[in-house]
Amino acid sequence: MPTQGARPAAPVITMPSGCRGSVLRWWCMALGWLHLISGYPQPAGDSTAHVFSLNGVWRVRNADSSVQLYGDVPGCVHTALSSWGTIKDPYIGFNDVKYKWIIQDDWIYSKSFTLPPNIRQWQKVTLVCEGIDTVSTILLNRIPIMKTENMFNRYTIDITKIVAEENSLEIKFQSAVKWSEEKSTNHSYVVPPECPPKVQKGECHVNFIRKAQCSFSWDWGPSFPTQGIWKDIRIEAYNVVHMDYVSYVPVFDNSTSQWMIVIEPVFDVLTANPLSGHVFVLIPDLQVDQSHDLVIHPGQHLYKIIIKINASVPVGLWWPNGYGQQTSYNMSITFDFEGEYIIKEAAKVWHDFMFACSLYPVDDWFLGTVREEVTHQIRRLKSHPCIIVWSGNNENEAAIASDWFSIPTYMKEVYVQDYLTLYIKTIRVLALEMDATRPFIASSPTNGKETVKENWLSKDPYDNHYGDTHYYNYMTDCWDWTSYPKPRFASEYGFQSWPSFSTLQKISSPEDWSYTSNFTAHRQHHASGNEQMTSQAGLHYNMPKNTDPITEFQDTLYLTQVMQAQCVKLQTEFYRRSQSEIVNGLGYTMGALYWQLNDIWQAPSWSSIEYGGKWKMLHYYAKDFFAPVATSAFEDQEVLHIYGVSDLLKDYSFKLTIKVYKWDSLIPVCERVTQEFVIKARSSDLVYKESVAELLMRCGNTTRLHSVVVFSLLHNGQAYGAKNWHFLSSPKQAQGLLKPNITVSISKNNAAYVFTLMSSSPAAFVWLDVWYIAGRFSDNGFLLTEEKTAVYFYAWEPVTIDELKKSLRVTTLRDIY
């Protein structure tokens, strides 16, 4: 193989904008990212690390060498096999089952590479593996140098005495399925669950291996427990001293009203005696130009450097999106040891540790690798301002409290003690020791301090009075706002939908295009999921009927997205309305996170983004129901209530316009604009109230079945934010709902394409689909009440107007029956 060139100096980059804690109200001072500046080859005696990337093309073969090919690193066996055409796309059809032979085999990655002749002159040479998936033996020049068993660890291996100018590197992987089964067999007692539900078509005993549990299948993903090198791999050579990690966090000292920056480097010192030097920290915009003495000792140690910022210097805070600016500051750090060894640095939601829906063993080997994993991940992530809390696991407290796994009574205390050993005595201790700036919770959902009082395992982790709550209910009518809990933080909720037909068409065949086909049953990994979707949809919408079975299938997919979008919209609006109210000790809901964001394959799930990036209807809705200022409506005892909610930091004045349309006319039967009112900062409040009977009477005695209410905010006489709507009856009962005969013309306007819609009548859930053309619309799935409506399309790849016209399909609720 050709010599791999040295990695160039890391670029100076800016902190990406983001959101700390989503809708939670947290702020911080942000200094962005620190990057080690790694130089090109330097002569011996220079302390700058000499870095050689081993990414690129590797040889890949199976255990008996019957399959041999090349694969890219980072990558895995499946991607290598697919790229060479040895297997077809693993996501096509039933290939997730067809290709299970891959995960049963052992695979070997190998690479030959050349290093500079002077490589042995460096004091220390290491092989750094950022991500090995998962169980392997690493050999350099045929000498075993490391065994790996944790996908989430970074492995740094001393190869000083083995490395040469010409080298061969081999990584021998073991089947994760077989390895975890063997670990389970050798364990003294069962650790549930032994296997996933059959509907998930997954693998067993996966809680015995530190590998992404979802890779063995989940209720939203396939079983592809891969083997491979999934992150960067490189060689580093250095003299005297090397910085292995650096992290930094801003801390506000309430006693002095002063900001401090706590910098924590980890140095590997190769000298026999301590190394003295200085650290120079420069933050020009905060008038920081400081130097501090620093003595570092032989071996690998962590050091703490505290930089105090003058209290008189104004500090711009970094706010979540919508609350203020994402202010960041340039910071440079120089470590100068004895004037000769110089290392320079440049500086330009909620983290769950990877434990979920399972109990875990607590053998010494398991706890040992978890400690390494947690140490690495906290060092890697703690500088990110977007992390507000460390969470030990997802739903495992609830699993014990609700007895998900039917644990025998005589074994319960064993599993309770295992839980405490793993999350409290191991992970929590490390988290609090390594990061005093953030809280730790053992699980989600949890009751916070109440859970602590109950020795970290509450009787009811779903208690809405405390902490966070997960809530899923597919059988209750999602339009019934009284069915929803009023938690302090709704950290998980949602409804399934299918992806669009254009996404499924690429990986399926015509015989699959039925809602009751073997394919749709195979892709559904949630028990009764397909039936639950149609049952929920059938409560308020007429089910598709078409003589063409493929058209009926497409319409059914569309309707599942309508149902999902409307259900999550109504639930989220309820949570946002509840942020300023408390009833019988319940309410003050200060956060909402729906599950889930994106798909990992083409299948039904709770996601709002399909595999490939296409937005579902829910994602278009989310930009409105999570907007900083929004409105929502509900009925209580035949009275219409409209709320305004604001996440802004100041009070703002608005008016509300309320229109009532009949389904057969684009002219509102009545319209009202309220007097000006104030929505206070970071609050929700009732802004309009009227009995439905009075509303209908003043609107020409129209009826519930004929009408829909549309409302929106005005600020300084201008429309503010998105319009919203409230159905006065289920759409399947609506009278006068006509086919709108929508026509569309398309033009180009700078970077966007303008889709101008002309309609003859109101239309519900108007869906624009351009099939395989990648991009997003400015709005979609909307209620159309105007004769002429403009929607913008932002293409993600070059496309012509003719291509858009040929690909476009417009669907409305009235079109599917």
Coordinates of N, CA and C in Angstrom, one line a residue, residues 535-741:
S535 N -56.1 1.9 13.0 CA -57.2 2.1 14.0 C -57.3 3.6 14.5
Q536 N -56.1 4.2 14.8 CA -56.1 5.6 15.2 C -56.6 6.5 14.1
A537 N -56.1 6.2 12.8 CA -56.5 7.0 11.7 C -58.0 6.9 11.5
G538 N -58.6 5.7 11.6 CA -60.0 5.5 11.4 C -60.9 6.2 12.3
L539 N -60.4 6.7 13.4 CA -61.3 7.4 14.4 C -61.7 8.8 13.8
H540 N -60.9 9.4 12.9 CA -61.2 10.7 12.4 C -61.2 10.9 10.9
Y541 N -60.7 9.8 10.2 CA -60.6 10.0 8.7 C -61.2 8.8 8.0
N542 N -61.7 9.0 6.9 CA -62.2 7.9 6.0 C -61.0 7.1 5.5
M543 N -61.0 5.8 5.6 CA -59.9 5.0 5.1 C -59.9 5.0 3.6
P544 N -58.8 4.9 3.0 CA -58.7 5.0 1.5 C -59.5 3.8 0.8
K545 N -60.1 4.2 -0.3 CA -60.8 3.2 -1.1 C -60.5 3.5 -2.6
N546 N -59.9 2.5 -3.2 CA -59.6 2.8 -4.6 C -59.5 1.4 -5.4
T547 N -60.0 1.4 -6.6 CA -60.0 0.2 -7.4 C -58.6 -0.3 -7.7
D548 N -57.7 0.7 -7.7 CA -56.3 0.4 -8.0 C -55.6 0.1 -6.7
P549 N -55.1 -1.2 -6.4 CA -54.6 -1.5 -5.1 C -53.3 -0.7 -4.8
I550 N -52.5 -0.4 -5.8 CA -51.3 0.4 -5.5 C -51.6 1.8 -5.1
T551 N -52.6 2.4 -5.7 CA -53.0 3.8 -5.3 C -53.6 3.7 -3.9
E552 N -54.3 2.7 -3.6 CA -54.9 2.6 -2.3 C -53.7 2.4 -1.2
F553 N -52.7 1.7 -1.6 CA -51.5 1.6 -0.7 C -50.9 2.9 -0.5
Q554 N -50.6 3.7 -1.5 CA -50.0 5.0 -1.4 C -50.9 5.9 -0.5
D555 N -52.2 5.9 -0.7 CA -53.1 6.7 0.1 C -53.1 6.3 1.5
T556 N -52.9 5.0 1.8 CA -52.9 4.6 3.2 C -51.6 5.1 3.9
L557 N -50.5 5.0 3.1 CA -49.2 5.6 3.7 C -49.4 7.0 4.0
Y558 N -50.0 7.8 3.1 CA -50.3 9.2 3.3 C -51.1 9.4 4.5
L559 N -52.1 8.6 4.7 CA -53.0 8.8 5.8 C -52.3 8.5 7.2
T560 N -51.4 7.5 7.2 CA -50.6 7.3 8.4 C -49.8 8.5 8.8
Q561 N -49.3 9.2 7.8 CA -48.6 10.5 8.1 C -49.5 11.6 8.5
V562 N -50.7 11.7 8.0 CA -51.6 12.6 8.4 C -52.0 12.4 9.9
M563 N -52.3 11.1 10.2 CA -52.6 10.8 11.6 C -51.4 11.1 12.6
Q564 N -50.2 10.7 12.2 CA -49.1 10.9 13.1 C -48.9 12.4 13.3
A565 N -48.9 13.2 12.2 CA -48.6 14.6 12.3 C -49.7 15.3 13.2
Q566 N -50.9 15.0 13.0 CA -52.0 15.6 13.8 C -51.9 15.2 15.2
C567 N -51.7 13.9 15.5 CA -51.6 13.4 16.9 C -50.5 14.0 17.7
V568 N -49.3 14.0 17.1 CA -48.1 14.6 17.8 C -48.3 16.1 17.9
K569 N -48.9 16.8 17.0 CA -49.2 18.2 17.1 C -50.1 18.5 18.2
L570 N -51.2 17.7 18.4 CA -52.2 18.0 19.4 C -51.5 17.7 20.8
Q571 N -50.7 16.6 20.9 CA -50.1 16.3 22.2 C -49.1 17.3 22.6
T572 N -48.3 17.8 21.6 CA -47.3 18.8 21.9 C -47.9 20.1 22.3
E573 N -48.9 20.5 21.6 CA -49.6 21.7 21.9 C -50.2 21.7 23.4
F574 N -50.7 20.5 23.8 CA -51.2 20.3 25.1 C -50.0 20.6 26.1
Y575 N -48.9 20.0 25.9 CA -47.7 20.1 26.8 C -47.3 21.6 26.9
R576 N -47.3 22.3 25.7 CA -46.8 23.7 25.8 C -47.9 24.6 26.5
R577 N -49.1 24.3 26.3 CA -50.1 25.0 27.1 C -50.0 24.8 28.6
S578 N -49.5 23.7 29.0 CA -49.4 23.3 30.4 C -48.3 23.9 31.1
Q579 N -47.4 24.7 30.4 CA -46.2 25.1 31.1 C -46.4 26.2 32.2
S580 N -47.6 26.9 32.1 CA -47.8 27.9 33.2 C -49.0 27.5 34.1
E581 N -49.5 26.3 34.0 CA -50.6 25.9 34.8 C -50.3 24.7 35.6
I582 N -50.9 24.6 36.8 CA -50.7 23.5 37.6 C -52.1 23.2 38.3
V583 N -52.5 21.9 38.1 CA -53.8 21.5 38.6 C -53.6 20.2 39.4
N584 N -54.0 20.3 40.7 CA -53.8 19.2 41.6 C -52.4 18.7 41.7
G585 N -51.5 19.7 41.6 CA -50.1 19.4 41.7 C -49.5 18.9 40.4
L586 N -50.2 18.9 39.3 CA -49.7 18.5 38.0 C -49.7 19.7 37.1
G587 N -48.6 19.7 36.3 CA -48.5 20.8 35.3 C -47.1 21.4 35.3
Y588 N -47.0 22.7 35.0 CA -45.7 23.3 34.8 C -44.8 22.5 33.9
T589 N -45.4 22.1 32.8 CA -44.6 21.2 31.9 C -43.6 22.1 31.2
M590 N -42.3 21.9 31.5 CA -41.3 22.8 31.0 C -40.5 22.2 29.8
G591 N -40.9 21.1 29.3 CA -40.1 20.6 28.1 C -40.9 19.5 27.4
A592 N -40.7 19.3 26.1 CA -41.3 18.3 25.4 C -40.4 17.8 24.3
L593 N -40.2 16.5 24.2 CA -39.3 15.9 23.2 C -40.1 14.7 22.6
Y594 N -40.5 14.9 21.4 CA -41.2 13.7 20.8 C -40.2 12.7 20.2
W595 N -40.6 11.5 20.2 CA -39.7 10.4 19.7 C -40.3 10.0 18.3
Q596 N -39.6 10.1 17.2 CA -38.1 10.2 17.1 C -37.8 11.1 15.9
L597 N -36.6 11.4 15.8 CA -36.2 12.4 14.7 C -36.1 11.7 13.3
N598 N -35.2 10.7 13.2 CA -34.9 10.2 11.8 C -34.9 8.7 11.8
D599 N -35.1 8.1 10.6 CA -35.1 6.7 10.4 C -33.7 6.2 10.0
I600 N -33.5 4.9 10.3 CA -32.2 4.3 9.9 C -32.4 3.3 8.8
W601 N -33.7 3.1 8.4 CA -34.0 2.3 7.2 C -35.4 2.6 6.8
Q602 N -35.9 2.0 5.7 CA -37.2 2.3 5.1 C -38.2 1.4 5.7
A603 N -38.9 2.0 6.7 CA -39.8 1.2 7.5 C -40.7 2.1 8.3
P604 N -41.8 1.5 8.9 CA -42.6 2.4 9.8 C -41.9 2.6 11.1
S605 N -42.1 3.8 11.6 CA -41.4 4.2 12.8 C -42.1 5.4 13.4
W606 N -41.5 5.9 14.5 CA -42.1 7.1 15.1 C -41.4 8.4 14.6
S607 N -40.5 8.3 13.6 CA -39.7 9.4 13.1 C -40.5 10.4 12.4
S608 N -39.9 11.6 12.3 CA -40.4 12.7 11.5 C -39.6 13.0 10.2
I609 N -38.5 12.2 10.1 CA -37.7 12.3 8.9 C -37.4 10.9 8.3
E610 N -37.7 10.7 7.1 CA -37.6 9.4 6.5 C -36.1 9.0 6.2
Y611 N -35.8 7.8 6.0 CA -34.5 7.4 5.6 C -34.2 8.1 4.3
G612 N -33.0 8.7 4.2 CA -32.7 9.5 3.0 C -32.9 11.0 3.2
G613 N -33.6 11.4 4.3 CA -33.7 12.8 4.6 C -35.0 13.5 4.2
K614 N -35.9 12.7 3.6 CA -37.2 13.3 3.2 C -38.0 13.6 4.4
W615 N -38.6 14.8 4.5 CA -39.5 15.2 5.6 C -40.8 14.5 5.6
K616 N -41.2 13.9 6.7 CA -42.6 13.5 6.8 C -43.5 14.7 7.1
M617 N -44.8 14.5 7.1 CA -45.7 15.6 7.4 C -45.4 16.1 8.8
L618 N -45.1 15.2 9.8 CA -44.8 15.6 11.1 C -43.7 16.6 11.2
H619 N -42.7 16.5 10.4 CA -41.5 17.4 10.6 C -41.9 18.8 10.1
Y620 N -42.8 18.9 9.1 CA -43.3 20.2 8.7 C -44.2 20.8 9.9
Y621 N -44.9 20.0 10.5 CA -45.7 20.5 11.6 C -44.9 20.9 12.8
A622 N -43.8 20.2 13.0 CA -42.9 20.5 14.2 C -42.4 21.9 14.2
K623 N -42.0 22.3 13.0 CA -41.4 23.7 12.9 C -42.5 24.8 13.4
D624 N -43.7 24.4 13.3 CA -44.8 25.3 13.8 C -45.2 25.1 15.2
F625 N -45.4 23.9 15.6 CA -45.8 23.7 17.0 C -44.7 23.8 18.0
F626 N -43.4 23.9 17.5 CA -42.3 24.2 18.4 C -41.8 25.6 18.2
A627 N -42.5 26.4 17.4 CA -42.1 27.8 17.2 C -42.0 28.6 18.5
P628 N -41.1 29.6 18.6 CA -41.0 30.3 19.8 C -42.3 30.9 20.3
V629 N -43.1 31.4 19.4 CA -44.5 31.8 19.7 C -45.5 31.1 18.9
A630 N -46.5 30.5 19.5 CA -47.4 29.6 18.8 C -48.8 29.7 19.5
T631 N -49.8 29.3 18.8 CA -51.1 29.3 19.3 C -51.7 27.8 19.1
S632 N -52.7 27.5 20.0 CA -53.3 26.2 19.9 C -54.7 26.3 20.4
A633 N -55.6 25.4 20.0 CA -57.0 25.5 20.4 C -57.5 24.1 20.9
F634 N -58.4 24.1 21.8 CA -59.1 22.9 22.3 C -60.5 23.3 22.8
E635 N -61.3 22.3 22.9 CA -62.6 22.5 23.5 C -62.8 21.8 24.8
D636 N -63.5 22.5 25.7 CA -63.8 22.0 27.0 C -65.2 22.3 27.4
Q637 N -66.1 21.3 27.5 CA -67.5 21.5 27.8 C -68.1 22.5 26.8
E638 N -67.9 22.2 25.5 CA -68.5 22.9 24.4 C -68.0 24.4 24.3
V639 N -66.9 24.7 24.9 CA -66.3 26.0 24.8 C -65.0 25.9 24.1
L640 N -64.8 26.8 23.1 CA -63.5 26.9 22.4 C -62.5 27.7 23.2
H641 N -61.4 27.2 23.5 CA -60.3 27.9 24.1 C -59.1 28.0 23.2
I642 N -58.6 29.2 23.1 CA -57.3 29.4 22.3 C -56.3 29.9 23.2
Y643 N -55.1 29.3 23.2 CA -54.0 29.7 24.0 C -52.9 30.3 23.2
G644 N -52.2 31.2 23.8 CA -50.9 31.7 23.2 C -49.8 31.2 24.1
V645 N -48.7 30.8 23.5 CA -47.5 30.4 24.3 C -46.3 31.1 23.7
S646 N -45.4 31.5 24.6 CA -44.2 32.2 24.1 C -43.0 31.7 24.9
D647 N -41.9 31.4 24.1 CA -40.6 31.0 24.7 C -39.7 32.2 24.6
L648 N -40.2 33.4 24.2 CA -39.3 34.5 24.1 C -39.0 35.1 25.5
L649 N -38.0 35.9 25.5 CA -37.4 36.4 26.8 C -38.1 37.8 27.2
K650 N -39.0 38.3 26.3 CA -39.7 39.5 26.6 C -41.1 39.4 26.4
D651 N -41.9 40.2 27.0 CA -43.4 40.3 26.8 C -43.6 40.9 25.4
Y652 N -44.6 40.4 24.7 CA -45.0 41.0 23.4 C -46.5 41.1 23.3
S653 N -46.9 42.1 22.5 CA -48.3 42.4 22.3 C -48.8 41.8 21.0
F654 N -49.9 41.2 21.0 CA -50.5 40.6 19.8 C -52.0 40.8 19.7
K655 N -52.5 40.6 18.5 CA -54.0 40.4 18.4 C -54.2 39.1 17.7
L656 N -55.4 38.6 17.9 CA -55.7 37.2 17.3 C -56.8 37.4 16.3
T657 N -56.6 36.9 15.1 CA -57.6 36.8 14.1 C -58.2 35.4 14.1
I658 N -59.5 35.4 14.1 CA -60.3 34.1 14.1 C -61.2 34.1 12.9
K659 N -61.1 33.1 12.0 CA -61.9 33.0 10.9 C -62.6 31.6 10.9
V660 N -63.9 31.6 10.4 CA -64.6 30.3 10.3 C -64.9 30.1 8.8
Y661 N -64.5 29.0 8.3 CA -64.7 28.6 6.9 C -65.7 27.5 6.8
K662 N -66.6 27.5 5.8 CA -67.3 26.3 5.5 C -66.5 25.5 4.5
W663 N -66.7 24.2 4.5 CA -65.8 23.3 3.7 C -66.0 23.5 2.2
D664 N -67.1 24.1 1.8 CA -67.3 24.3 0.4 C -67.1 25.7 -0.2
S665 N -66.4 26.5 0.7 CA -66.2 27.9 0.2 C -64.8 28.5 0.7
L666 N -64.1 29.2 -0.1 CA -62.9 29.8 0.2 C -63.1 31.2 0.9
I667 N -64.4 31.6 1.0 CA -64.7 32.9 1.6 C -65.2 32.6 3.1
P668 N -64.5 33.2 4.0 CA -64.9 32.9 5.4 C -66.3 33.4 5.7
V669 N -67.0 32.6 6.5 CA -68.4 33.0 6.8 C -68.4 34.1 7.9
C670 N -67.3 34.2 8.6 CA -67.2 35.2 9.6 C -65.7 35.4 10.0
E671 N -65.4 36.6 10.5 CA -64.0 36.9 10.9 C -64.1 37.8 12.1
R672 N -63.1 37.6 13.0 CA -63.1 38.5 14.2 C -61.6 38.7 14.5
V673 N -61.3 40.0 14.9 CA -59.9 40.3 15.3 C -60.1 40.8 16.8
T674 N -59.4 40.3 17.7 CA -59.5 40.6 19.1 C -58.8 41.9 19.4
Q675 N -59.1 42.4 20.6 CA -58.3 43.5 21.1 C -56.9 43.1 21.4
E676 N -56.0 44.0 21.5 CA -54.6 43.7 21.7 C -54.4 43.0 23.1
F677 N -53.6 42.1 23.2 CA -53.3 41.4 24.5 C -51.8 41.1 24.5
V678 N -51.3 40.8 25.7 CA -49.9 40.5 25.9 C -49.7 39.1 26.3
I679 N -48.7 38.5 25.6 CA -48.3 37.1 26.0 C -46.9 37.3 26.7
K680 N -46.9 37.0 27.9 CA -45.8 37.2 28.8 C -44.6 36.3 28.4
A681 N -43.4 36.8 28.6 CA -42.2 36.0 28.3 C -42.3 34.6 29.0
R682 N -41.9 33.6 28.2 CA -41.7 32.3 28.7 C -43.0 31.8 29.5
S683 N -44.1 31.9 28.8 CA -45.4 31.5 29.5 C -46.4 31.1 28.5
S684 N -47.5 30.6 29.0 CA -48.6 30.3 28.2 C -49.9 30.8 28.9
D685 N -50.9 31.2 28.1 CA -52.1 31.8 28.7 C -53.2 31.7 27.7
L686 N -54.4 31.8 28.3 CA -55.6 31.8 27.5 C -55.7 33.2 26.8
V687 N -55.9 33.2 25.5 CA -56.0 34.5 24.8 C -57.4 34.7 24.1
Y688 N -58.2 33.6 24.1 CA -59.5 33.8 23.5 C -60.4 32.6 24.0
K689 N -61.7 33.0 24.2 CA -62.6 32.0 24.7 C -64.0 32.3 24.2
E690 N -64.7 31.3 23.7 CA -66.1 31.5 23.1 C -66.8 30.1 23.1
S691 N -68.0 30.1 23.4 CA -68.8 28.9 23.3 C -68.9 28.5 21.8
V692 N -68.9 27.3 21.5 CA -69.0 26.9 20.1 C -70.4 27.2 19.6
A693 N -71.4 27.1 20.4 CA -72.8 27.5 19.9 C -72.8 28.9 19.5
E694 N -72.3 29.8 20.3 CA -72.3 31.3 20.0 C -71.4 31.5 18.7
L695 N -70.3 30.8 18.6 CA -69.5 31.0 17.4 C -70.2 30.6 16.2
L696 N -70.9 29.5 16.2 CA -71.6 29.0 15.0 C -72.8 29.9 14.7
M697 N -73.4 30.4 15.7 CA -74.6 31.3 15.5 C -74.2 32.6 14.9
R698 N -73.1 33.2 15.4 CA -72.7 34.5 14.8 C -72.0 34.3 13.4
C699 N -71.8 33.1 13.1 CA -71.2 32.8 11.7 C -72.2 32.2 10.8
G700 N -73.4 32.8 10.8 CA -74.5 32.5 9.9 C -75.1 31.2 10.2
N701 N -75.1 30.8 11.4 CA -75.7 29.5 11.8 C -75.2 28.3 11.1
T702 N -73.9 28.4 10.8 CA -73.3 27.2 10.2 C -73.2 26.1 11.3
T703 N -72.8 24.9 10.9 CA -72.8 23.8 11.8 C -71.4 23.3 12.0
R704 N -71.2 22.5 13.0 CA -69.9 21.9 13.3 C -69.5 21.1 12.0
L705 N -70.4 20.3 11.4 CA -70.0 19.4 10.4 C -69.6 20.1 9.1
H706 N -70.0 21.4 9.0 CA -69.7 22.1 7.8 C -68.5 23.0 7.9
S707 N -67.9 23.2 9.2 CA -67.0 24.3 9.4 C -65.7 23.9 10.0
V708 N -64.7 24.8 9.9 CA -63.4 24.7 10.5 C -63.0 26.1 10.9
V709 N -62.3 26.2 12.1 CA -61.9 27.4 12.6 C -60.4 27.6 12.3
V710 N -60.0 28.8 11.8 CA -58.6 29.1 11.4 C -58.3 30.3 12.2
F711 N -57.1 30.3 12.8 CA -56.7 31.5 13.7 C -55.2 31.7 13.6
S712 N -54.8 32.9 13.8 CA -53.4 33.3 13.7 C -53.2 34.6 14.4
L713 N -51.9 34.9 14.7 CA -51.5 36.1 15.5 C -51.2 37.2 14.5
L714 N -51.4 38.4 15.1 CA -51.0 39.7 14.4 C -50.1 40.4 15.4
H715 N -49.0 40.9 14.9 CA -48.1 41.8 15.7 C -47.8 43.0 14.9
N716 N -48.2 44.2 15.5 CA -48.1 45.5 14.8 C -48.8 45.4 13.4
G717 N -49.9 44.8 13.4 CA -50.7 44.8 12.2 C -50.3 43.7 11.1
Q718 N -49.2 43.0 11.4 CA -48.7 42.0 10.4 C -48.9 40.6 10.9
A719 N -49.1 39.7 10.0 CA -49.2 38.3 10.4 C -47.9 37.8 11.1
Y720 N -48.1 37.1 12.2 CA -46.9 36.7 13.0 C -47.0 35.2 13.1
G721 N -46.0 34.4 12.6 CA -46.0 33.0 12.8 C -46.9 32.3 11.9
A722 N -47.1 31.0 12.2 CA -48.0 30.2 11.3 C -49.4 30.2 11.7
K723 N -50.3 30.0 10.8 CA -51.7 29.9 11.1 C -52.0 28.5 11.7
N724 N -53.0 28.4 12.5 CA -53.4 27.1 13.1 C -54.9 26.9 12.8
W725 N -55.3 25.7 13.1 CA -56.7 25.4 12.9 C -57.3 24.5 13.9
H726 N -58.6 24.5 14.0 CA -59.3 23.6 14.9 C -60.5 23.0 14.2
F727 N -60.5 21.7 14.1 CA -61.6 21.0 13.5 C -62.8 21.0 14.5
L728 N -64.0 21.4 14.0 CA -65.2 21.3 14.8 C -65.9 20.0 14.8
S729 N -65.4 19.1 13.9 CA -65.8 17.7 13.8 C -64.7 16.9 13.2
S730 N -64.8 15.6 13.3 CA -63.9 14.7 12.6 C -64.0 15.0 11.1
P731 N -62.9 15.0 10.4 CA -62.9 15.2 9.0 C -63.8 14.2 8.3
K732 N -63.8 12.9 8.8 CA -64.6 11.9 8.1 C -66.1 12.2 8.2
Q733 N -66.5 13.1 9.2 CA -67.9 13.5 9.3 C -68.2 14.8 8.6
A734 N -67.2 15.4 8.1 CA -67.4 16.8 7.5 C -68.3 16.7 6.3
Q735 N -69.1 17.7 6.3 CA -70.1 17.9 5.2 C -69.7 19.0 4.3
G736 N -69.8 18.8 3.0 CA -69.4 19.9 2.0 C -67.9 19.8 1.6
L737 N -67.2 18.9 2.1 CA -65.7 18.8 1.8 C -65.6 18.3 0.3
L738 N -65.2 19.2 -0.6 CA -65.1 18.9 -2.0 C -63.7 18.6 -2.4
K739 N -63.6 17.9 -3.6 CA -62.3 17.8 -4.2 C -61.9 19.2 -4.7
P740 N -60.7 19.6 -4.3 CA -60.4 21.0 -4.5 C -59.8 21.3 -5.9
N741 N -59.6 20.3 -6.7 CA -59.1 20.5 -8.1 C -57.9 21.4 -8.1

